[in-house]
Each structure stands twice: as C-alpha cells, then as structure tokens.
Tab-separated table of C-alpha atoms and ligand atoms in Angstrom:
chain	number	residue	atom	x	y	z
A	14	UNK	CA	-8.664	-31.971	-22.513
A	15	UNK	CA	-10.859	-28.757	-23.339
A	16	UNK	CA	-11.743	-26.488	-20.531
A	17	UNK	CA	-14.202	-23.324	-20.143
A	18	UNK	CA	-11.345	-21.866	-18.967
A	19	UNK	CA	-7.645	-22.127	-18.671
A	20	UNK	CA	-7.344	-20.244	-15.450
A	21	UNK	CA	-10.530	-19.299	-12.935
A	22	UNK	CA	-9.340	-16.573	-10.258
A	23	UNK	CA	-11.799	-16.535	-7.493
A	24	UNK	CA	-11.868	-13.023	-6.722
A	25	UNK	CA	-11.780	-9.743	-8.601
A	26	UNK	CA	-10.158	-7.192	-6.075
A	27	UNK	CA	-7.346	-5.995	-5.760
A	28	UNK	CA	-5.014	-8.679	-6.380
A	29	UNK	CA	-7.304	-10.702	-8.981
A	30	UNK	CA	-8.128	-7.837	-11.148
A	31	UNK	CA	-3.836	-6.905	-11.143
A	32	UNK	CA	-3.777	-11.036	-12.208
A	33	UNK	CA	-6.660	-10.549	-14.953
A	34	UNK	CA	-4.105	-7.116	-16.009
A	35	UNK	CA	-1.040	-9.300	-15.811
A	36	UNK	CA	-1.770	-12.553	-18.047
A	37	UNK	CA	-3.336	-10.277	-20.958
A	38	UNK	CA	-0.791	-11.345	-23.435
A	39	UNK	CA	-0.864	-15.001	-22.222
A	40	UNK	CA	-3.342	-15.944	-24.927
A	41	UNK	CA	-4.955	-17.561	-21.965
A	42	UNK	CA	-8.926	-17.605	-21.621
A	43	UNK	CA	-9.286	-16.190	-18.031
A	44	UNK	CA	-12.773	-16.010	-16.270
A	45	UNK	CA	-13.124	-14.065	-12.939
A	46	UNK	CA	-15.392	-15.187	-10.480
A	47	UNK	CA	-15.879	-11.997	-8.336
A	48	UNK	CA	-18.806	-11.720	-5.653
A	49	UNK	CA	-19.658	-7.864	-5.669
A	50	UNK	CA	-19.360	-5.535	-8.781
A	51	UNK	CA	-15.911	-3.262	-8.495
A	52	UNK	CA	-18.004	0.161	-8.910
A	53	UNK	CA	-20.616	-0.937	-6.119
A	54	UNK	CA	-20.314	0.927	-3.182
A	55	UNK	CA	-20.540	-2.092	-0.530
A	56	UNK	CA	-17.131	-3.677	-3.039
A	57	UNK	CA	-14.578	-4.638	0.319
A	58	UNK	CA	-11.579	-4.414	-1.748
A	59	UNK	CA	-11.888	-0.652	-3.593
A	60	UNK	CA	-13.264	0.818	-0.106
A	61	UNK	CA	-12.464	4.184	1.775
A	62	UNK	CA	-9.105	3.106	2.407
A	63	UNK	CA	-5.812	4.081	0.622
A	64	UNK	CA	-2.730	2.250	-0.478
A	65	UNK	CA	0.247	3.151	-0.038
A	66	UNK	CA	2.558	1.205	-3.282
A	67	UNK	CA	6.262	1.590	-3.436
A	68	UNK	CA	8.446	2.029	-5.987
A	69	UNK	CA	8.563	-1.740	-7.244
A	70	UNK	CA	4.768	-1.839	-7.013
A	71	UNK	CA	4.452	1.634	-9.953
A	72	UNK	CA	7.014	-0.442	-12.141
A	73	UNK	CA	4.689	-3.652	-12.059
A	74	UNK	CA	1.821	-1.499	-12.714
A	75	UNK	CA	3.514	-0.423	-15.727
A	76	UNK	CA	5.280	-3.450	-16.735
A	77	UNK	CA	1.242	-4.920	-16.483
A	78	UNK	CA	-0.186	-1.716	-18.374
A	79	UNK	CA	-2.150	-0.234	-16.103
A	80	UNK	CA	0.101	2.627	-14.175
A	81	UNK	CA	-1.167	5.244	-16.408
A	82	UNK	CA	-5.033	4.857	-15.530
A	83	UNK	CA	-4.037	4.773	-12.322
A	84	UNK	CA	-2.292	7.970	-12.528
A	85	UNK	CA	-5.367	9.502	-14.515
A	86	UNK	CA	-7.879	8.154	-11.975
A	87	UNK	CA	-4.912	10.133	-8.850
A	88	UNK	CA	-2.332	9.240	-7.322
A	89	UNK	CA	-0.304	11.223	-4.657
A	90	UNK	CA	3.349	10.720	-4.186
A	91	UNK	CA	5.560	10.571	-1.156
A	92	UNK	CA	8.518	12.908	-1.426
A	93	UNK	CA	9.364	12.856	2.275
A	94	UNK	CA	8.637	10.563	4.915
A	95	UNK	CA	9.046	11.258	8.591
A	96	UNK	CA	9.223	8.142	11.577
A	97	UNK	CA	9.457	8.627	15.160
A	98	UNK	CA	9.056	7.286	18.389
A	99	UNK	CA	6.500	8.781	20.212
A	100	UNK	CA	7.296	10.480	24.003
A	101	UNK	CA	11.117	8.815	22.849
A	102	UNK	CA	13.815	10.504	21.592
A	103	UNK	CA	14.159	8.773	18.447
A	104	UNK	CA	12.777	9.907	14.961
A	105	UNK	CA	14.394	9.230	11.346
A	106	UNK	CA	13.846	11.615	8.173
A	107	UNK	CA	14.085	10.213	4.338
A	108	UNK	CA	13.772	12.474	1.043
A	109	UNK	CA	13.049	10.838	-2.101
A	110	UNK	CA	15.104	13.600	-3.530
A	111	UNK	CA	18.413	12.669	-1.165
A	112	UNK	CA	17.684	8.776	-2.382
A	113	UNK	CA	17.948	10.039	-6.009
A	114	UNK	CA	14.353	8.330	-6.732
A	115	UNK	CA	11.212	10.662	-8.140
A	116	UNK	CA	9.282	9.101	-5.334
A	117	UNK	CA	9.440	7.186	-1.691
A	118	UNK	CA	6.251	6.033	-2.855
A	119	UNK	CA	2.894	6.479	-3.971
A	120	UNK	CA	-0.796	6.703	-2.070
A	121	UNK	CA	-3.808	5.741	-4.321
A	122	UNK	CA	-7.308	5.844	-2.748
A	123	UNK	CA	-8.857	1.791	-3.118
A	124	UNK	CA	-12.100	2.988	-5.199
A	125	UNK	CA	-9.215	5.229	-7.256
A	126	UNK	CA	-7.157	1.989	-8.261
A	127	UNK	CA	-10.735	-0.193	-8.389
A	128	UNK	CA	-11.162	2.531	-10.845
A	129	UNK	CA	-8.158	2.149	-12.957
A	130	UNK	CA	-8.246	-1.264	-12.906
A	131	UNK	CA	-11.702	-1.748	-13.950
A	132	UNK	CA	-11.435	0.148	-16.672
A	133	UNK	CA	-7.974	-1.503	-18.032
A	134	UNK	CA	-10.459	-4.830	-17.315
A	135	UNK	CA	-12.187	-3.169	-20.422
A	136	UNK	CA	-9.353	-4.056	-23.017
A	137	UNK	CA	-8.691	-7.397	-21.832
A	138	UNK	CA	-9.860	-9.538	-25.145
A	139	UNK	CA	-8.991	-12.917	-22.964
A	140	UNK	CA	-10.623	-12.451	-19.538
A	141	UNK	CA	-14.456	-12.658	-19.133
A	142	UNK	CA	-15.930	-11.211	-15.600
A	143	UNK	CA	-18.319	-13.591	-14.129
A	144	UNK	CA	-20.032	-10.969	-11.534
A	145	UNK	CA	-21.756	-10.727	-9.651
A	146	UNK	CA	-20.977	-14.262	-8.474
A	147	UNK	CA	-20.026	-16.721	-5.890
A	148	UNK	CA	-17.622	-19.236	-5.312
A	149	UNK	CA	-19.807	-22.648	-3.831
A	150	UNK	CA	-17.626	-25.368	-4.345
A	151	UNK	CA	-14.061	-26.660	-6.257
A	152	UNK	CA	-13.972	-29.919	-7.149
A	153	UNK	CA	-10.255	-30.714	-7.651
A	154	UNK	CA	-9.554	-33.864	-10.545
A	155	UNK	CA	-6.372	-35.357	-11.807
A	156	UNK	CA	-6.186	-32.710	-14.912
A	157	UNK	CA	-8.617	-30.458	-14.306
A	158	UNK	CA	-11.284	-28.187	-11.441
A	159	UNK	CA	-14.311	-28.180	-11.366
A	160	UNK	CA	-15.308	-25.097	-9.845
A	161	UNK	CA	-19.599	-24.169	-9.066
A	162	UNK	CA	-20.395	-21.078	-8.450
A	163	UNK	CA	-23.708	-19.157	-7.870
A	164	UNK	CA	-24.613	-16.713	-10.594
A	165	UNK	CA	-27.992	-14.797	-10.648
A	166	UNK	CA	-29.386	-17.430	-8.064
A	167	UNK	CA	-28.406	-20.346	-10.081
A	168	UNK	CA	-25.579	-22.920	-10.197
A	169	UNK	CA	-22.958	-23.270	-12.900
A	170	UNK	CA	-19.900	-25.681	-12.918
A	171	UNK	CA	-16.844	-24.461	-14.688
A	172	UNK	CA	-13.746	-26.059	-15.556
A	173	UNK	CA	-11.142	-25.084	-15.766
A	174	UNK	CA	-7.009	-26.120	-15.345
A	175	UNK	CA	-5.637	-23.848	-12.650
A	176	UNK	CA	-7.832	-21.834	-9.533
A	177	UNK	CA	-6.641	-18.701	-8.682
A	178	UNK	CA	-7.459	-18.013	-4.747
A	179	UNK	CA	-7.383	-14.084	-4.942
A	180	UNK	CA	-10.074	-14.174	-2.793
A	181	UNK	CA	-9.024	-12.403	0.291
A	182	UNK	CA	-8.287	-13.279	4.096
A	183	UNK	CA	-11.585	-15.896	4.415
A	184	UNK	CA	-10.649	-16.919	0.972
A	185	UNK	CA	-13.420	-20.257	-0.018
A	186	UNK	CA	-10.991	-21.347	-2.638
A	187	UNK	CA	-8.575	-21.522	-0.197
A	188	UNK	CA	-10.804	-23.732	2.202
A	189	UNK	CA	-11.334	-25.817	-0.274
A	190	UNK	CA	-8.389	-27.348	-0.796
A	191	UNK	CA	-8.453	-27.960	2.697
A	192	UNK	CA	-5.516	-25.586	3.304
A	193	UNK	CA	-4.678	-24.512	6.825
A	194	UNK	CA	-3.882	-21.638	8.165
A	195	UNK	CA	-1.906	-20.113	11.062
A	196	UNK	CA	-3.768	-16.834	12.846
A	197	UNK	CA	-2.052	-14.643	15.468
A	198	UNK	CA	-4.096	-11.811	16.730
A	199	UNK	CA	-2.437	-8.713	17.780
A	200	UNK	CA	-5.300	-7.098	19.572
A	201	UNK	CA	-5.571	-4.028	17.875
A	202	UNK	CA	-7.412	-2.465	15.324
A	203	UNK	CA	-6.930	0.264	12.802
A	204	UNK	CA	-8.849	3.219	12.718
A	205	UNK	CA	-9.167	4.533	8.996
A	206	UNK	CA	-10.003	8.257	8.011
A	207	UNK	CA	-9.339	10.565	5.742
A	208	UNK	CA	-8.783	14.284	7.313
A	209	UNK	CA	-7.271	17.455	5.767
A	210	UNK	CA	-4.257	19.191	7.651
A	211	UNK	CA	-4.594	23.065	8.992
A	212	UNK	CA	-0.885	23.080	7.292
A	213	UNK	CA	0.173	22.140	3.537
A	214	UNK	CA	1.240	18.211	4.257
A	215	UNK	CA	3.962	18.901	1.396
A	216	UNK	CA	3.569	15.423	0.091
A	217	UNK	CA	4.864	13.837	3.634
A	218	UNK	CA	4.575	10.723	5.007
A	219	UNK	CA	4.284	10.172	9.062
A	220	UNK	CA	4.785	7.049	10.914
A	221	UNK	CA	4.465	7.427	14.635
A	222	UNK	CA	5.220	4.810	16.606
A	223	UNK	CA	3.338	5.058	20.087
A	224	UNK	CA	3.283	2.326	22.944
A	225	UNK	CA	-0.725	1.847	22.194
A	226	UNK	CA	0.130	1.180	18.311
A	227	UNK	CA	1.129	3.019	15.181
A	228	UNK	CA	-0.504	5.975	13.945
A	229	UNK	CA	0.258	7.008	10.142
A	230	UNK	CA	-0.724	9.722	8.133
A	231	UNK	CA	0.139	9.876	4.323
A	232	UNK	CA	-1.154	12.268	1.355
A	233	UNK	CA	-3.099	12.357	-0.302
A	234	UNK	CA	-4.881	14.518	-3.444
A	235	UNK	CA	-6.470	17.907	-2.707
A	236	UNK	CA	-4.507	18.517	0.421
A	237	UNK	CA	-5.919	15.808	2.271
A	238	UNK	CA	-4.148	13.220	4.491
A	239	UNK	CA	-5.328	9.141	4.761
A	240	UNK	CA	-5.261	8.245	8.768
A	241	UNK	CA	-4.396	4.534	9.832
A	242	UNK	CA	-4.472	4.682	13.226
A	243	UNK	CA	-4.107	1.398	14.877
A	244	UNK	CA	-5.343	1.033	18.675
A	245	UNK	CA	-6.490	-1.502	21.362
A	246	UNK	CA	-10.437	-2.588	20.430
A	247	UNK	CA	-11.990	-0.967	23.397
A	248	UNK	CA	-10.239	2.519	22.671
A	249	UNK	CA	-11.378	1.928	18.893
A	250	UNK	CA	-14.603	1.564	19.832
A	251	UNK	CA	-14.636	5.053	21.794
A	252	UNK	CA	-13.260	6.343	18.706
A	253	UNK	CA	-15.528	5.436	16.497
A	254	UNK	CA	-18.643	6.424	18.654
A	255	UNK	CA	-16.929	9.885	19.437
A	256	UNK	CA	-18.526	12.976	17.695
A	257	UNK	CA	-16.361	14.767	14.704
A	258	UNK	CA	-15.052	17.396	17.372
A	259	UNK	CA	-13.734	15.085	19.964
A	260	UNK	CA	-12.212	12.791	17.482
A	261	UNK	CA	-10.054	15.225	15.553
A	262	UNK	CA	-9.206	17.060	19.297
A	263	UNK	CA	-7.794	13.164	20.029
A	264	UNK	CA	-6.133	12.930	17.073
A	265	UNK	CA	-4.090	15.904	17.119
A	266	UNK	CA	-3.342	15.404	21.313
A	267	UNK	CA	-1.926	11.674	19.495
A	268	UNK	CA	-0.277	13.021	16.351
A	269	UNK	CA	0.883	16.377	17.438
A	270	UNK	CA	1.227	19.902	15.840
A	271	UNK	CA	3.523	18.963	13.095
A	272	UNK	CA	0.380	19.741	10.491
A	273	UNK	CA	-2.061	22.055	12.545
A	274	UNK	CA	-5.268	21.499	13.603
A	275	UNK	CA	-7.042	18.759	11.491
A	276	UNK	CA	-10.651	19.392	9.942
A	277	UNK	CA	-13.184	17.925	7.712
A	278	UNK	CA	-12.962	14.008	8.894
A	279	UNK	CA	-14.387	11.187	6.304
A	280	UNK	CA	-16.292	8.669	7.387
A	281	UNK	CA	-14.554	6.191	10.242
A	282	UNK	CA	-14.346	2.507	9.567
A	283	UNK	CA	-12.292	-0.333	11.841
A	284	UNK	CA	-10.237	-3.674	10.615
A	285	UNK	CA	-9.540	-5.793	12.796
A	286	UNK	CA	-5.578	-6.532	12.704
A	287	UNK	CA	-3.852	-10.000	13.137
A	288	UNK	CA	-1.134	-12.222	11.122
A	289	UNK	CA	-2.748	-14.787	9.108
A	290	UNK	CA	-0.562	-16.956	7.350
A	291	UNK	CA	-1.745	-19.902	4.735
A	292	UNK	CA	0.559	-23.404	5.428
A	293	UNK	CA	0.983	-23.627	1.547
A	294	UNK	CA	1.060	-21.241	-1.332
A	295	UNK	CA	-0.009	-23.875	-3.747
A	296	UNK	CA	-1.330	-26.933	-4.629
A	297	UNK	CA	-1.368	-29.066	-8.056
A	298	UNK	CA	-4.454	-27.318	-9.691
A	299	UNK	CA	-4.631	-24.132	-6.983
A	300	UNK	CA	-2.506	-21.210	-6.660
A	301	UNK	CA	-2.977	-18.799	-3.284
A	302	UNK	CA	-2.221	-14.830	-4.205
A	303	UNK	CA	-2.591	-11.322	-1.784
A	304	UNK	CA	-4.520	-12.078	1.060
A	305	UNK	CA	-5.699	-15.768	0.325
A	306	UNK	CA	-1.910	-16.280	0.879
A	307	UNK	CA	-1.257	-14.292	3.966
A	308	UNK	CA	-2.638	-10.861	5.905
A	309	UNK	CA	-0.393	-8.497	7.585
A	310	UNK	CA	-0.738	-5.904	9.493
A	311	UNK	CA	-0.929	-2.338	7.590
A	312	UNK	CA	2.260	-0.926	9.880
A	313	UNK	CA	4.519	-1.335	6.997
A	314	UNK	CA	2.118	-1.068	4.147
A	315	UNK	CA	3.110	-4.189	2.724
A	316	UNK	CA	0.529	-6.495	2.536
A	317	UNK	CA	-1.358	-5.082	-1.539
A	318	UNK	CA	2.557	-4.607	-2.770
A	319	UNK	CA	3.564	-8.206	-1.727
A	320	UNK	CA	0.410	-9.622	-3.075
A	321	UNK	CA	0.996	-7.496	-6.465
A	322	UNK	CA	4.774	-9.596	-6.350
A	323	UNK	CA	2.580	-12.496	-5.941
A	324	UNK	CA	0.989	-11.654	-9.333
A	325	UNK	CA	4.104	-11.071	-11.543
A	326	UNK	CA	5.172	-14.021	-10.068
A	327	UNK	CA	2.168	-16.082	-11.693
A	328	UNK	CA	1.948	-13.971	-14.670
A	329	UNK	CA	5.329	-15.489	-15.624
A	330	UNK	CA	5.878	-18.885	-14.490
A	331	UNK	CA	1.921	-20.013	-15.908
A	332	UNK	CA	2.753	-18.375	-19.486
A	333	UNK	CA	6.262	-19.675	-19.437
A	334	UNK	CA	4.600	-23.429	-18.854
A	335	UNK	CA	2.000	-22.593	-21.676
A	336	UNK	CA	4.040	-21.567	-24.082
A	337	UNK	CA	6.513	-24.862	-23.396
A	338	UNK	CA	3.123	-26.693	-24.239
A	339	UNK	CA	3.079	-27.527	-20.483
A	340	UNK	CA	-0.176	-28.131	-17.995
A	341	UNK	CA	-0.280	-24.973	-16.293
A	342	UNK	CA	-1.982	-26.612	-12.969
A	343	UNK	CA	-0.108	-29.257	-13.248
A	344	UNK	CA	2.692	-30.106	-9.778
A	345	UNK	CA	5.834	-28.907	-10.851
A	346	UNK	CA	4.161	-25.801	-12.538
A	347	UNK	CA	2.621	-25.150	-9.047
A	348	UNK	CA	5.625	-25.980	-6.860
A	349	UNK	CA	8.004	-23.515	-9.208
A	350	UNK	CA	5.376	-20.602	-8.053
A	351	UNK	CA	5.017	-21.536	-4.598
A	352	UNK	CA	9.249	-21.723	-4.326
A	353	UNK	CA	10.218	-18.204	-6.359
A	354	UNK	CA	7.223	-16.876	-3.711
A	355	UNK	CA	8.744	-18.966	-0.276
A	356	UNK	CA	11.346	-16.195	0.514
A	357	UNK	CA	9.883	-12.699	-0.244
A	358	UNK	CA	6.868	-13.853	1.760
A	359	UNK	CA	9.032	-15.049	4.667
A	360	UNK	CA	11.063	-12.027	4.635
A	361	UNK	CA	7.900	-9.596	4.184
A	362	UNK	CA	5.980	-11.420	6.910
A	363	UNK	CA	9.287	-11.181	9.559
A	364	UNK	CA	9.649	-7.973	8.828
A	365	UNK	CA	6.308	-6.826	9.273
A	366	UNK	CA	5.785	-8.296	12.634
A	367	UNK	CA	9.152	-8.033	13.708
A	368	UNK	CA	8.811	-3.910	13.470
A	369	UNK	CA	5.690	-4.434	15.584
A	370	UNK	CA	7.118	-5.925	17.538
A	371	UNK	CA	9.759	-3.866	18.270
A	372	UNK	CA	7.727	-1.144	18.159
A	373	UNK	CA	5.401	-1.681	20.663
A	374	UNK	CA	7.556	-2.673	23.283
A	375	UNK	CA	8.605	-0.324	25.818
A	376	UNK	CA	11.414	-2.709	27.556
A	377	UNK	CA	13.803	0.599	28.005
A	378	UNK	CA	17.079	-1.251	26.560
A	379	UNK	CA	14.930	-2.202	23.912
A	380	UNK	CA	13.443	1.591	23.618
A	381	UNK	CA	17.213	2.605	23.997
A	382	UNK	CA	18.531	0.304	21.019
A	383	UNK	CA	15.386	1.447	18.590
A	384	UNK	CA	15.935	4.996	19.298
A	385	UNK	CA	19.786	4.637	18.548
A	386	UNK	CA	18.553	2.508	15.135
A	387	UNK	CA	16.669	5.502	14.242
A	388	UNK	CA	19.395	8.544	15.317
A	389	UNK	CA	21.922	5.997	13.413
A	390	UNK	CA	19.608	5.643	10.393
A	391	UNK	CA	18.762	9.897	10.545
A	392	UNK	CA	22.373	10.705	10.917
A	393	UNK	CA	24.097	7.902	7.703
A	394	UNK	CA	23.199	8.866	4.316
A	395	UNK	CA	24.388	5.691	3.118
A	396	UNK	CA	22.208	4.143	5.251
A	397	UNK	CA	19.352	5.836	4.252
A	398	UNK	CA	19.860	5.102	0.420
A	399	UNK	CA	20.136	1.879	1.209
A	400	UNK	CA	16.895	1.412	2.885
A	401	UNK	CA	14.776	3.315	1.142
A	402	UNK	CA	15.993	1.057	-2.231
A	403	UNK	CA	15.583	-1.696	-0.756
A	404	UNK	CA	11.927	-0.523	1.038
A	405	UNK	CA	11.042	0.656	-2.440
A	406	UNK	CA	11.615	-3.037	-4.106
A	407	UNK	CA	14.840	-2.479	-5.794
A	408	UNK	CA	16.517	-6.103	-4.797
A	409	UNK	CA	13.248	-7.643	-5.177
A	410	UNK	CA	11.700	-6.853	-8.553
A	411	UNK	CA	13.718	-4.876	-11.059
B	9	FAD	C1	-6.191	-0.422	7.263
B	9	FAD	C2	-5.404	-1.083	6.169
B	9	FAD	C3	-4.485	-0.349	5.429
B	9	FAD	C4	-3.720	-0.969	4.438
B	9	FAD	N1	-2.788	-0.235	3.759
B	9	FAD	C5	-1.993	-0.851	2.862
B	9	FAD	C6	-0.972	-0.120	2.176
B	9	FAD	O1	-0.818	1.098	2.368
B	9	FAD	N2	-0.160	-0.792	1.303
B	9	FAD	C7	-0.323	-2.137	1.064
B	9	FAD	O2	0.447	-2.700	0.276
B	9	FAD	N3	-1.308	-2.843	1.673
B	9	FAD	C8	-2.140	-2.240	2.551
B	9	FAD	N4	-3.135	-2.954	3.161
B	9	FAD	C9	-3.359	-4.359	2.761
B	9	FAD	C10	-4.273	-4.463	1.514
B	9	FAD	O3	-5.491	-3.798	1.746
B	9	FAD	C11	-4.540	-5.925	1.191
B	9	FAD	O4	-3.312	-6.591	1.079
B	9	FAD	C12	-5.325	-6.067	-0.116
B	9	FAD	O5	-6.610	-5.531	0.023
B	9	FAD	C13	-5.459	-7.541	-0.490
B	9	FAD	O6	-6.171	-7.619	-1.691
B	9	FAD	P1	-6.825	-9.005	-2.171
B	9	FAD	O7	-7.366	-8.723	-3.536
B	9	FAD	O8	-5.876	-10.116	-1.961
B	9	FAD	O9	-8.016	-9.286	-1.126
B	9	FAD	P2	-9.350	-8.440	-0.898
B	9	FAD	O10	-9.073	-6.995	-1.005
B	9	FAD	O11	-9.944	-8.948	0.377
B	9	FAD	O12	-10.306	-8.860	-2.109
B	9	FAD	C14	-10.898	-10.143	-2.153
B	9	FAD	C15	-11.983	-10.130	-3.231
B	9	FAD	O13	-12.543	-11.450	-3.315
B	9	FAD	C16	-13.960	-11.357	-3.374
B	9	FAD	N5	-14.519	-12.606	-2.808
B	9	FAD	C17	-14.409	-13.067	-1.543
B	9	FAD	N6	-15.049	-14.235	-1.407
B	9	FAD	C18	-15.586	-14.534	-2.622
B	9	FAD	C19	-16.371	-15.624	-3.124
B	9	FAD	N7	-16.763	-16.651	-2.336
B	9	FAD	N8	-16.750	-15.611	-4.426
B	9	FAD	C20	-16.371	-14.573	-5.234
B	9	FAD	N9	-15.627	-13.518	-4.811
B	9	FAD	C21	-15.241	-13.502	-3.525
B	9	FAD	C22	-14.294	-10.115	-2.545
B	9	FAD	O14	-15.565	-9.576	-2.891
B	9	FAD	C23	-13.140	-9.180	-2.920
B	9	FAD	O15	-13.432	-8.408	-4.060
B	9	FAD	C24	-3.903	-2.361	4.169
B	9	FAD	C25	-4.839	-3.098	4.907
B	9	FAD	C26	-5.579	-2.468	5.896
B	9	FAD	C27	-6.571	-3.290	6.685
C-alpha cells in the first residue's frame, strides 16, 4: 500500500533530528513533524544547556555523518574528570590520558549540536521537515498511521507505516497509543548556568556529590564552565531570584576554591528532575526514542547518549526489514527494536538512580562504603580503565 511517508518521527530535537541523520542511506522517505523551528530561540531541545556525550556517543555521530559539523559548530573535550563527596572524605580522579582514550568525553552546547544537526538536515535527499507543526492526532490501522497534524493553522493527515515518538518527556505520540507511563519525582531541580572560572578549568570535569544534590561543572569553549546544579525546589527558587553577586558568592561557598572565584554568569533556567519511564518501547506501527521512552535525571549525563543508542538501534533494525522487503511497522519489526533496546535501558535507568541514590544518602555505613568505593576506585588503575571504558560505551556500541 503507498504511503506519504515510510516513517513520520514526531519530533525534530535532539533525538529525531540524530534519527532523520541516521536513516539517510535507508532510501526511506522520512517526514519530520517538529513543533518549533531548530534555529528559533524559544526551540526546548537546542536551549542554554550543554551535553555532555561520551565516547560511544562521538563514534555514532560519526558512524551517522554528522561528528564533524559538530566539531566545526565546538565542542570541548574532557581530559580529566574529578568526583567527590562533599564534607566526606571520599573523592576519585580519572585522566583520559591514563585510560589510553583522546577523550573522557565531550561537552557540546544544545543550540551548538541544534546547529550541526540542522545543517547536516540540509543534505538529507530523503527526509522532508514539516515545521513548524503539530502533532493532533495518530490514527493507528492494520498496515498503516494515520497521523494529523496542524500546519500553518490547518489540518493535514499523513500516512505513513511506522511513527517515530521522538517527541520528548510529554511526548503526544506517545499518548496516543495509549502508552503508560511510570513517574517518580525526586524533588529536586537543576539549576543550569554557564559561568567562567577565575582559574584555567584545564578541560576538567567536576562532579560533587553533596547531601542537598549534585553539583557539576564541565568545560566548556572559551574558558567557560556549564553549571548543573541540582537542589531542593524551594532553595532553587532562592537561586534563581538571587542577584548575579549573591549567586556566584553561593556557588563558590558550594563548589569550593578548586577554580577561583567564578564571574560572568549566563542566564539561569530550572528543570524540574524526576524518573519517567514509558511501560513499552514499542508498539506494531509506533516506535518510542530519547525522552518519549524514558527521562533521567542529568547526574550521570546519560539520558541524550542513551536516546542517541536508541537511534542506531532503529537506524538498523527498520533498514534491515526494508531491505528484506519486510513491513517496517509491522509486530515483529517492532518487538526486535523494543528487545535489542530492553537491557541498555534497564541498566542505564538502574544506574542512574541507583548513584542517586547512593549519593544522597547520608546513612554513615552507607557514607563509609561510598567513600571506600571511591578511595578504592582513586587508588586501582585497573579499575579505573575499566570504568571509564565501560562509562565511555565501549561494551555497549563498538
Ligand atoms: C539539566 C539537564 C542536563 C542534561 N545533561 C545531559 C548530558 O550532559 N548528557 C546527556 O546525555 N543528557 C543530558 N540531559 C538529557 C537530555 O537533555 C535529553 O535526554 C534530551 O534532550 C532528549 O532529547 P529528545 O529529542 O528525546 O527530547 P526533547 O529534547 O524534549 O525534544 C523533543 C522535541 O519534540 C518537539 N515536540 C514536542 N511535542 C510536539 C508535538 N506535539 N508536535 C511536534 N513536535 C513536538 C519539541 O519541540 C522538541 O523539539 C540533560 C537534561 C537536563 C534536564
């Protein structure tokens, strides 16, 4: 049966545009339904924030063709990184150079890789940007969607053989299909700036752990450092209100003198942090990718680099069924996506909350046993390696 599309992703951030990147040689006709233009200002996906990608994530980027326009639109890389417990005695150290790896990993600013990927969008012969537009309904049929959006104040109806949900934590695709989710709140919320260091930061990475909630600082271009400083809500809000002086005198009483006194603060902005977790990653006609699928907290900057895994997932198992002259939306198509996904995005989710967990309890054999962890990890080379291949995505995409 003829389509007006072979696959529709609902949403053009992050994660959808990487998708758009990723099926370029499919000879699939891709349309993406996105609801505000990636250069616009307001665009909630390429905001003020940074991301931090490891090592797996720059070899996806470049497997996908797109690494070297993010490189060209800036991206910082983490030689050293730096954890400790705050007020504790524990605190671990990593070089990329002892790891034998160029990097730890790599901070891009979010407009910086809206950027890049908008303009590798540009070369993509196969995928047509429908934008700005909104997703109003998805009509799901034995072989096909039917998906309406709003475009320019008026309704189209597109179908299509497989939905993409890359649209984000809310994502309408998502609800659509009438698939639950599972939310767990973890009463705090990050506080993101960017500052710029009295001291070189030497392309360092700092995770402090404190009992009121992780506080990292990581490169970035021009000398300047990215701030996520997660927080209960009412202190966030105090934050946010303070003026410039107060807030960088609070953040340097929380961070310390490691980098000197901090100047020249960006603009503030707040998320909201919790676990959100969708029941299924597919359905027959619907596949869920990045943070349609699940949302994590930013602790262990996971949550872009599992949702880029998400995409060279797809990008392989829908070609593979095209090329075998296969439906691509079709049940077992979906079901082989949503099982080579199961694992990584059990293990990614337990090990995100788990280290928040364990983080922000101050139960002193617990504080004892984390600080050991730490000394232990500091003090065993082998160790070390270990880690930061495996933290960088060596076992999980080569
Ligand atoms: C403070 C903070 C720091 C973080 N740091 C890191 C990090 O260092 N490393 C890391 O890996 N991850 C990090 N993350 C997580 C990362 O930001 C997300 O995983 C990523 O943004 C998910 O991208 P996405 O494309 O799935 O969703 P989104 O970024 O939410 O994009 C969804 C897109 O869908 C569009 N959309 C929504 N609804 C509709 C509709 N009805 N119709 C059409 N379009 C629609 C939106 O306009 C948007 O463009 C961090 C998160 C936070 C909050």
């Amino acid at each position: 049966m003829q389509t007006d599309f072979d696959i529709l992703i609902i949403g053009g951030g992050m994660v959808g545009a990487s998708l758009a990147c990723a099926l370029r040689a499919s000879g699939l006709r891709i349309g993406v339904v996105e609801a505000v233009p990636p250069r616009a200002p307001a665009q909630p996906s390429y905001d003020d924030r940074s991301v931090t990608l490891i090592p797996g994530s720059r070899r996806i980027f470049e497997a996908i063709g797109v690494w070297r326009e993010i490189e060209r639109q800036g991206v910082t890389p983490i030689e050293h990184m730096h954890i400790s417990d705050r007020g504790h005695c524990g605190f671990a150290r990593f070089a990329a150079a002892d790891a034998g790896v160029p990097a730890l990993g790599y901070v891009v600013e979010n407009r910086a890789l809206g950027a890049a990927l908008w303009q590798a969008q540009q070369e993509l012969k196969n995928v047509e940007w429908l934008c700005p537009a909104t997703l109003e309904s998805i009509e799901f049929r034995p072989e096909t969607a039917v998906v309406a959006i709003n475009q320019d104040g008026a309704r189209r109806a597109l179908s299509t053989r497989l939905v993409v949900a890359a649209d984000g934590t809310d994502s309408p695709a998502r609800a659509a299909a009438g698939i639950e989710t599972t939310r767990t709140e973890y009463k705090q919320v990050a506080v993101v700036v960017n500052v710029t260091p009295g001291r070189p930061h030497a392309n360092t990475a700092y995770e402090r752990f404190t009992a009121a909630g992780p506080l990292a600082l990581v490169p970035l271009r021009d000398g300047r450092c990215a701030v996520v400083w997660c927080m209960g809500a009412p202190d966030a809000e105090a934050i946010l209100k303070c003026g410039d002086e107060e807030f960088l005198a609070r953040l340097h009483e929380r961070f310390g003198a490691r980098l000197g006194r901090f100047t020249r603060p960006g603009r503030r902005a707040a998320y909201p942090l919790f676990l959100a977790r969708a029941r299924e990653l597919a359905r027959p006609r619907l596949a869920l990718v990045g943070n349609a699928a699940r949302t994590l907290h930013p602790i262990a900057a996971q949550g872009f680099n599992l949702g880029l895994r998400d995409v060279a997932t797809l990008a392989e198992v829908v070609p593979e069924a095209a090329r075998a002259a296969r439906d691509i939306g079709d049940h077992d198509v979906m079901r082989r996506y949503a099982e080579r996904r199961r694992w990584d995005n059990l293990a990614t989710v337990a090990f995100t909350d788990g280290l928040l967990r364990i983080f922000s309890n101050d139960f002193p054999p617990l504080v004892l046993a984390r600080d050991l962890g730490l000394i232990a990890v500091d003090l065993l080379p082998p160790v070390k390696r270990a880690l930061v291949q495996l933290a960088g995505g060596q076992a999980l995409w080569q």
